[in-house]
Amino acid sequence: HNVDGSAGPQTILKGEYLNKAKIAEGGKKIRKNWTSTWVVLCSNQLLFYKESKQEAVANLKPGGKPDGVDLCGAVIEWTKEKSSRKHVIQITTPNGHEFLLQADHFPTICKWHDAIKKAVDSLSSG
Ligand code: I3P
């Protein structure tokens, strides 16, 4: 296990609160529900926590795993069609899960878009 208590790979971008909505699961549209989520980017996955990672790790049940998205084969793109909100990115996984991430502060979401894209690209290039 890593020093932070997770067994996962290394952290690329440390936690920050972003607005998150899951809009499809397994290719099926689901009702959109925006929530503020503490997001952490690792080399191969994006992790979602309800509270800061420090609290989340403290509250995690033994053997429990945080909610997350596997970035292998994922597609990340800016979208203006999927929301009336500004500054929205969409992450689509090969198994048909679709997530939206949004921040009011444009540089914030830009930073996450670029970092996630980089992580996805480096996974596909081996
Ligand atoms: C949804 C809610 C979302 C909105 C969504 C609505 O209504 O207002 O905030 O998404 O629009 O359907 P409800 O709470 O009744 O489910 P945005 O904020 O991203 O626009 P949508 O159906 O056009 O996705």
PDB file of C-alpha atoms and ligand atoms in Angstrom:
ATOM      1  CA  HIS A   1       0.000   0.000   0.000  1.00  0.00           C
ATOM      2  CA  ASN A   2       1.024   3.573  -0.665  1.00  0.00           C
ATOM      3  CA  VAL A   3       1.676   6.032   2.107  1.00  0.00           C
ATOM      4  CA  ASP A   4      -1.739   7.572   1.494  1.00  0.00           C
ATOM      5  CA  GLY A   5      -3.443   4.293   2.351  1.00  0.00           C
ATOM      6  CA  SER A   6      -4.513   3.401  -1.176  1.00  0.00           C
ATOM      7  CA  ALA A   7      -3.183   0.341  -2.920  1.00  0.00           C
ATOM      8  CA  GLY A   8      -3.479   2.075  -6.276  1.00  0.00           C
ATOM      9  CA  PRO A   9      -0.895   3.573  -8.573  1.00  0.00           C
ATOM     10  CA  GLN A  10       0.693   6.936  -8.181  1.00  0.00           C
ATOM     11  CA  THR A  11      -1.230  10.166  -7.920  1.00  0.00           C
ATOM     12  CA  ILE A  12      -0.803  12.588 -10.831  1.00  0.00           C
ATOM     13  CA  LEU A  13      -3.137  15.399  -9.802  1.00  0.00           C
ATOM     14  CA  LYS A  14      -4.000  15.930  -6.192  1.00  0.00           C
ATOM     15  CA  GLY A  15      -7.544  16.360  -5.032  1.00  0.00           C
ATOM     16  CA  GLU A  16      -9.771  19.238  -5.922  1.00  0.00           C
ATOM     17  CA  TYR A  17     -13.513  19.749  -5.771  1.00  0.00           C
ATOM     18  CA  LEU A  18     -15.212  19.513  -9.181  1.00  0.00           C
ATOM     19  CA  ASN A  19     -18.859  19.150 -10.085  1.00  0.00           C
ATOM     20  CA  LYS A  20     -19.546  15.643 -11.334  1.00  0.00           C
ATOM     21  CA  ALA A  21     -22.550  14.021 -12.970  1.00  0.00           C
ATOM     22  CA  LYS A  22     -22.827  10.492 -14.272  1.00  0.00           C
ATOM     23  CA  ILE A  23     -25.087  10.548 -17.327  1.00  0.00           C
ATOM     24  CA  ALA A  24     -24.849   6.985 -18.650  1.00  0.00           C
ATOM     25  CA  GLU A  25     -24.092   3.576 -17.248  1.00  0.00           C
ATOM     26  CA  GLY A  26     -23.320   0.657 -19.527  1.00  0.00           C
ATOM     27  CA  GLY A  27     -24.543   2.658 -22.516  1.00  0.00           C
ATOM     28  CA  LYS A  28     -27.873   3.467 -20.856  1.00  0.00           C
ATOM     29  CA  LYS A  29     -28.742   7.069 -20.062  1.00  0.00           C
ATOM     30  CA  ILE A  30     -29.343   7.753 -16.393  1.00  0.00           C
ATOM     31  CA  ARG A  31     -30.813  10.753 -14.613  1.00  0.00           C
ATOM     32  CA  LYS A  32     -28.291  13.500 -14.253  1.00  0.00           C
ATOM     33  CA  ASN A  33     -27.470  14.517 -10.709  1.00  0.00           C
ATOM     34  CA  TRP A  34     -24.681  17.044 -10.248  1.00  0.00           C
ATOM     35  CA  THR A  35     -22.695  16.679  -7.037  1.00  0.00           C
ATOM     36  CA  SER A  36     -19.581  18.324  -5.755  1.00  0.00           C
ATOM     37  CA  THR A  37     -16.915  15.641  -5.662  1.00  0.00           C
ATOM     38  CA  TRP A  38     -13.316  15.499  -4.520  1.00  0.00           C
ATOM     39  CA  VAL A  39     -11.451  14.250  -7.596  1.00  0.00           C
ATOM     40  CA  VAL A  40      -8.000  12.655  -7.622  1.00  0.00           C
ATOM     41  CA  LEU A  41      -6.169  11.661 -10.821  1.00  0.00           C
ATOM     42  CA  CYS A  42      -3.948   8.581 -10.741  1.00  0.00           C
ATOM     43  CA  SER A  43      -1.964   7.232 -13.671  1.00  0.00           C
ATOM     44  CA  ASN A  44      -4.718   4.848 -14.755  1.00  0.00           C
ATOM     45  CA  GLN A  45      -7.849   6.000 -12.998  1.00  0.00           C
ATOM     46  CA  LEU A  46      -9.833   8.940 -11.797  1.00  0.00           C
ATOM     47  CA  LEU A  47     -11.023   8.618  -8.215  1.00  0.00           C
ATOM     48  CA  PHE A  48     -14.102  10.274  -6.756  1.00  0.00           C
ATOM     49  CA  TYR A  49     -14.485  11.007  -3.071  1.00  0.00           C
ATOM     50  CA  LYS A  50     -17.380  12.614  -1.267  1.00  0.00           C
ATOM     51  CA  GLU A  51     -15.002  14.477   0.999  1.00  0.00           C
ATOM     52  CA  SER A  52     -11.340  15.344   0.927  1.00  0.00           C
ATOM     53  CA  LYS A  53      -9.104  12.360   0.415  1.00  0.00           C
ATOM     54  CA  GLN A  54      -7.706  12.632   3.918  1.00  0.00           C
ATOM     55  CA  GLU A  55     -11.174  12.219   5.402  1.00  0.00           C
ATOM     56  CA  ALA A  56     -12.114   9.620   2.811  1.00  0.00           C
ATOM     57  CA  VAL A  57      -9.118   7.462   3.621  1.00  0.00           C
ATOM     58  CA  ALA A  58      -9.899   7.800   7.317  1.00  0.00           C
ATOM     59  CA  ASN A  59     -13.513   6.760   6.711  1.00  0.00           C
ATOM     60  CA  LEU A  60     -12.812   3.961   4.249  1.00  0.00           C
ATOM     61  CA  LYS A  61     -13.912   0.559   5.478  1.00  0.00           C
ATOM     62  CA  PRO A  62     -11.271  -2.152   5.461  1.00  0.00           C
ATOM     63  CA  GLY A  63     -11.051  -3.503   1.926  1.00  0.00           C
ATOM     64  CA  GLY A  64     -13.305  -0.680   0.726  1.00  0.00           C
ATOM     65  CA  LYS A  65     -12.529   1.000  -2.565  1.00  0.00           C
ATOM     66  CA  PRO A  66     -13.278   4.570  -3.577  1.00  0.00           C
ATOM     67  CA  ASP A  67     -15.578   5.236  -6.486  1.00  0.00           C
ATOM     68  CA  GLY A  68     -13.663   5.754  -9.705  1.00  0.00           C
ATOM     69  CA  VAL A  69     -13.265   5.508 -13.458  1.00  0.00           C
ATOM     70  CA  ASP A  70     -10.743   3.324 -15.228  1.00  0.00           C
ATOM     71  CA  LEU A  71      -9.072   5.574 -17.785  1.00  0.00           C
ATOM     72  CA  CYS A  72      -7.797   2.803 -20.040  1.00  0.00           C
ATOM     73  CA  GLY A  73      -9.468   3.305 -23.424  1.00  0.00           C
ATOM     74  CA  ALA A  74     -11.498   6.239 -22.153  1.00  0.00           C
ATOM     75  CA  VAL A  75     -12.337   9.217 -24.353  1.00  0.00           C
ATOM     76  CA  ILE A  76     -12.175  12.714 -22.932  1.00  0.00           C
ATOM     77  CA  GLU A  77     -13.648  15.707 -24.701  1.00  0.00           C
ATOM     78  CA  TRP A  78     -15.124  19.141 -24.172  1.00  0.00           C
ATOM     79  CA  THR A  79     -18.877  19.218 -24.541  1.00  0.00           C
ATOM     80  CA  LYS A  80     -21.362  22.033 -24.985  1.00  0.00           C
ATOM     81  CA  GLU A  81     -24.318  19.779 -25.830  1.00  0.00           C
ATOM     82  CA  LYS A  82     -24.572  17.641 -22.701  1.00  0.00           C
ATOM     83  CA  SER A  83     -25.206  20.443 -20.255  1.00  0.00           C
ATOM     84  CA  SER A  84     -26.422  23.996 -19.980  1.00  0.00           C
ATOM     85  CA  ARG A  85     -23.421  24.631 -17.748  1.00  0.00           C
ATOM     86  CA  LYS A  86     -20.181  26.213 -18.895  1.00  0.00           C
ATOM     87  CA  HIS A  87     -16.797  24.478 -18.886  1.00  0.00           C
ATOM     88  CA  VAL A  88     -17.923  20.867 -19.096  1.00  0.00           C
ATOM     89  CA  ILE A  89     -15.798  17.890 -20.044  1.00  0.00           C
ATOM     90  CA  GLN A  90     -17.104  14.425 -20.794  1.00  0.00           C
ATOM     91  CA  ILE A  91     -15.384  11.153 -20.036  1.00  0.00           C
ATOM     92  CA  THR A  92     -16.658   8.075 -21.854  1.00  0.00           C
ATOM     93  CA  THR A  93     -15.387   4.623 -20.940  1.00  0.00           C
ATOM     94  CA  PRO A  94     -15.247   1.606 -23.285  1.00  0.00           C
ATOM     95  CA  ASN A  95     -18.017  -0.060 -21.270  1.00  0.00           C
ATOM     96  CA  GLY A  96     -20.371   2.835 -21.898  1.00  0.00           C
ATOM     97  CA  HIS A  97     -20.156   4.847 -18.696  1.00  0.00           C
ATOM     98  CA  GLU A  98     -20.374   8.589 -19.264  1.00  0.00           C
ATOM     99  CA  PHE A  99     -19.348  11.232 -16.750  1.00  0.00           C
ATOM    100  CA  LEU A 100     -19.425  14.989 -16.898  1.00  0.00           C
ATOM    101  CA  LEU A 101     -16.993  17.111 -14.919  1.00  0.00           C
ATOM    102  CA  GLN A 102     -17.438  20.832 -14.550  1.00  0.00           C
ATOM    103  CA  ALA A 103     -15.929  23.817 -12.761  1.00  0.00           C
ATOM    104  CA  ASP A 104     -16.993  27.437 -12.884  1.00  0.00           C
ATOM    105  CA  HIS A 105     -13.356  28.522 -12.941  1.00  0.00           C
ATOM    106  CA  PHE A 106     -12.172  27.773 -16.489  1.00  0.00           C
ATOM    107  CA  PRO A 107      -8.440  27.309 -15.736  1.00  0.00           C
ATOM    108  CA  THR A 108      -9.375  24.691 -13.141  1.00  0.00           C
ATOM    109  CA  ILE A 109     -11.288  22.440 -15.525  1.00  0.00           C
ATOM    110  CA  CYS A 110      -8.726  23.094 -18.272  1.00  0.00           C
ATOM    111  CA  LYS A 111      -5.989  21.780 -16.025  1.00  0.00           C
ATOM    112  CA  TRP A 112      -8.018  18.633 -15.298  1.00  0.00           C
ATOM    113  CA  HIS A 113      -8.904  18.125 -18.972  1.00  0.00           C
ATOM    114  CA  ASP A 114      -5.272  18.350 -20.033  1.00  0.00           C
ATOM    115  CA  ALA A 115      -4.004  16.107 -17.237  1.00  0.00           C
ATOM    116  CA  ILE A 116      -6.668  13.432 -17.806  1.00  0.00           C
ATOM    117  CA  LYS A 117      -6.037  13.513 -21.560  1.00  0.00           C
ATOM    118  CA  LYS A 118      -2.331  13.089 -20.979  1.00  0.00           C
ATOM    119  CA  ALA A 119      -2.968  10.143 -18.665  1.00  0.00           C
ATOM    120  CA  VAL A 120      -5.316   8.497 -21.198  1.00  0.00           C
ATOM    121  CA  ASP A 121      -2.834   9.057 -24.044  1.00  0.00           C
ATOM    122  CA  SER A 122       0.072   7.582 -22.138  1.00  0.00           C
ATOM    123  CA  LEU A 123      -2.022   4.510 -21.260  1.00  0.00           C
ATOM    124  CA  SER A 124      -2.837   3.866 -24.916  1.00  0.00           C
ATOM    125  CA  SER A 125       0.732   4.371 -26.083  1.00  0.00           C
ATOM    126  CA  GLY A 126       1.804   1.714 -23.591  1.00  0.00           C
TER     127      GLY A 126
HETATM  128  C1  I3P B   1     -31.957  18.228 -14.432  1.00  0.00           C
HETATM  129  C2  I3P B   1     -31.143  19.262 -13.662  1.00  0.00           C
HETATM  130  C3  I3P B   1     -29.749  19.364 -14.217  1.00  0.00           C
HETATM  131  C4  I3P B   1     -29.778  19.650 -15.717  1.00  0.00           C
HETATM  132  C5  I3P B   1     -30.599  18.616 -16.459  1.00  0.00           C
HETATM  133  C6  I3P B   1     -31.996  18.510 -15.916  1.00  0.00           C
HETATM  134  O1  I3P B   1     -33.259  18.214 -13.933  1.00  0.00           O
HETATM  135  O2  I3P B   1     -31.750  20.522 -13.772  1.00  0.00           O
HETATM  136  O3  I3P B   1     -29.044  20.384 -13.542  1.00  0.00           O
HETATM  137  O4  I3P B   1     -28.467  19.564 -16.204  1.00  0.00           O
HETATM  138  O5  I3P B   1     -30.640  18.980 -17.819  1.00  0.00           O
HETATM  139  O6  I3P B   1     -32.710  17.470 -16.566  1.00  0.00           O
HETATM  140  P1  I3P B   1     -33.709  17.260 -12.700  1.00  0.00           P
HETATM  141  O7  I3P B   1     -33.045  17.785 -11.477  1.00  0.00           O
HETATM  142  O8  I3P B   1     -35.174  17.404 -12.666  1.00  0.00           O
HETATM  143  O9  I3P B   1     -33.251  15.879 -13.032  1.00  0.00           O
HETATM  144  P2  I3P B   1     -27.475  20.781 -16.492  1.00  0.00           P
HETATM  145  O10 I3P B   1     -27.356  21.564 -15.229  1.00  0.00           O
HETATM  146  O11 I3P B   1     -26.189  20.100 -16.852  1.00  0.00           O
HETATM  147  O12 I3P B   1     -28.034  21.541 -17.639  1.00  0.00           O
HETATM  148  P3  I3P B   1     -30.574  17.962 -19.053  1.00  0.00           P
HETATM  149  O13 I3P B   1     -31.754  17.066 -18.925  1.00  0.00           O
HETATM  150  O14 I3P B   1     -30.636  18.855 -20.250  1.00  0.00           O
HETATM  151  O15 I3P B   1     -29.286  17.226 -18.956  1.00  0.00           O
END
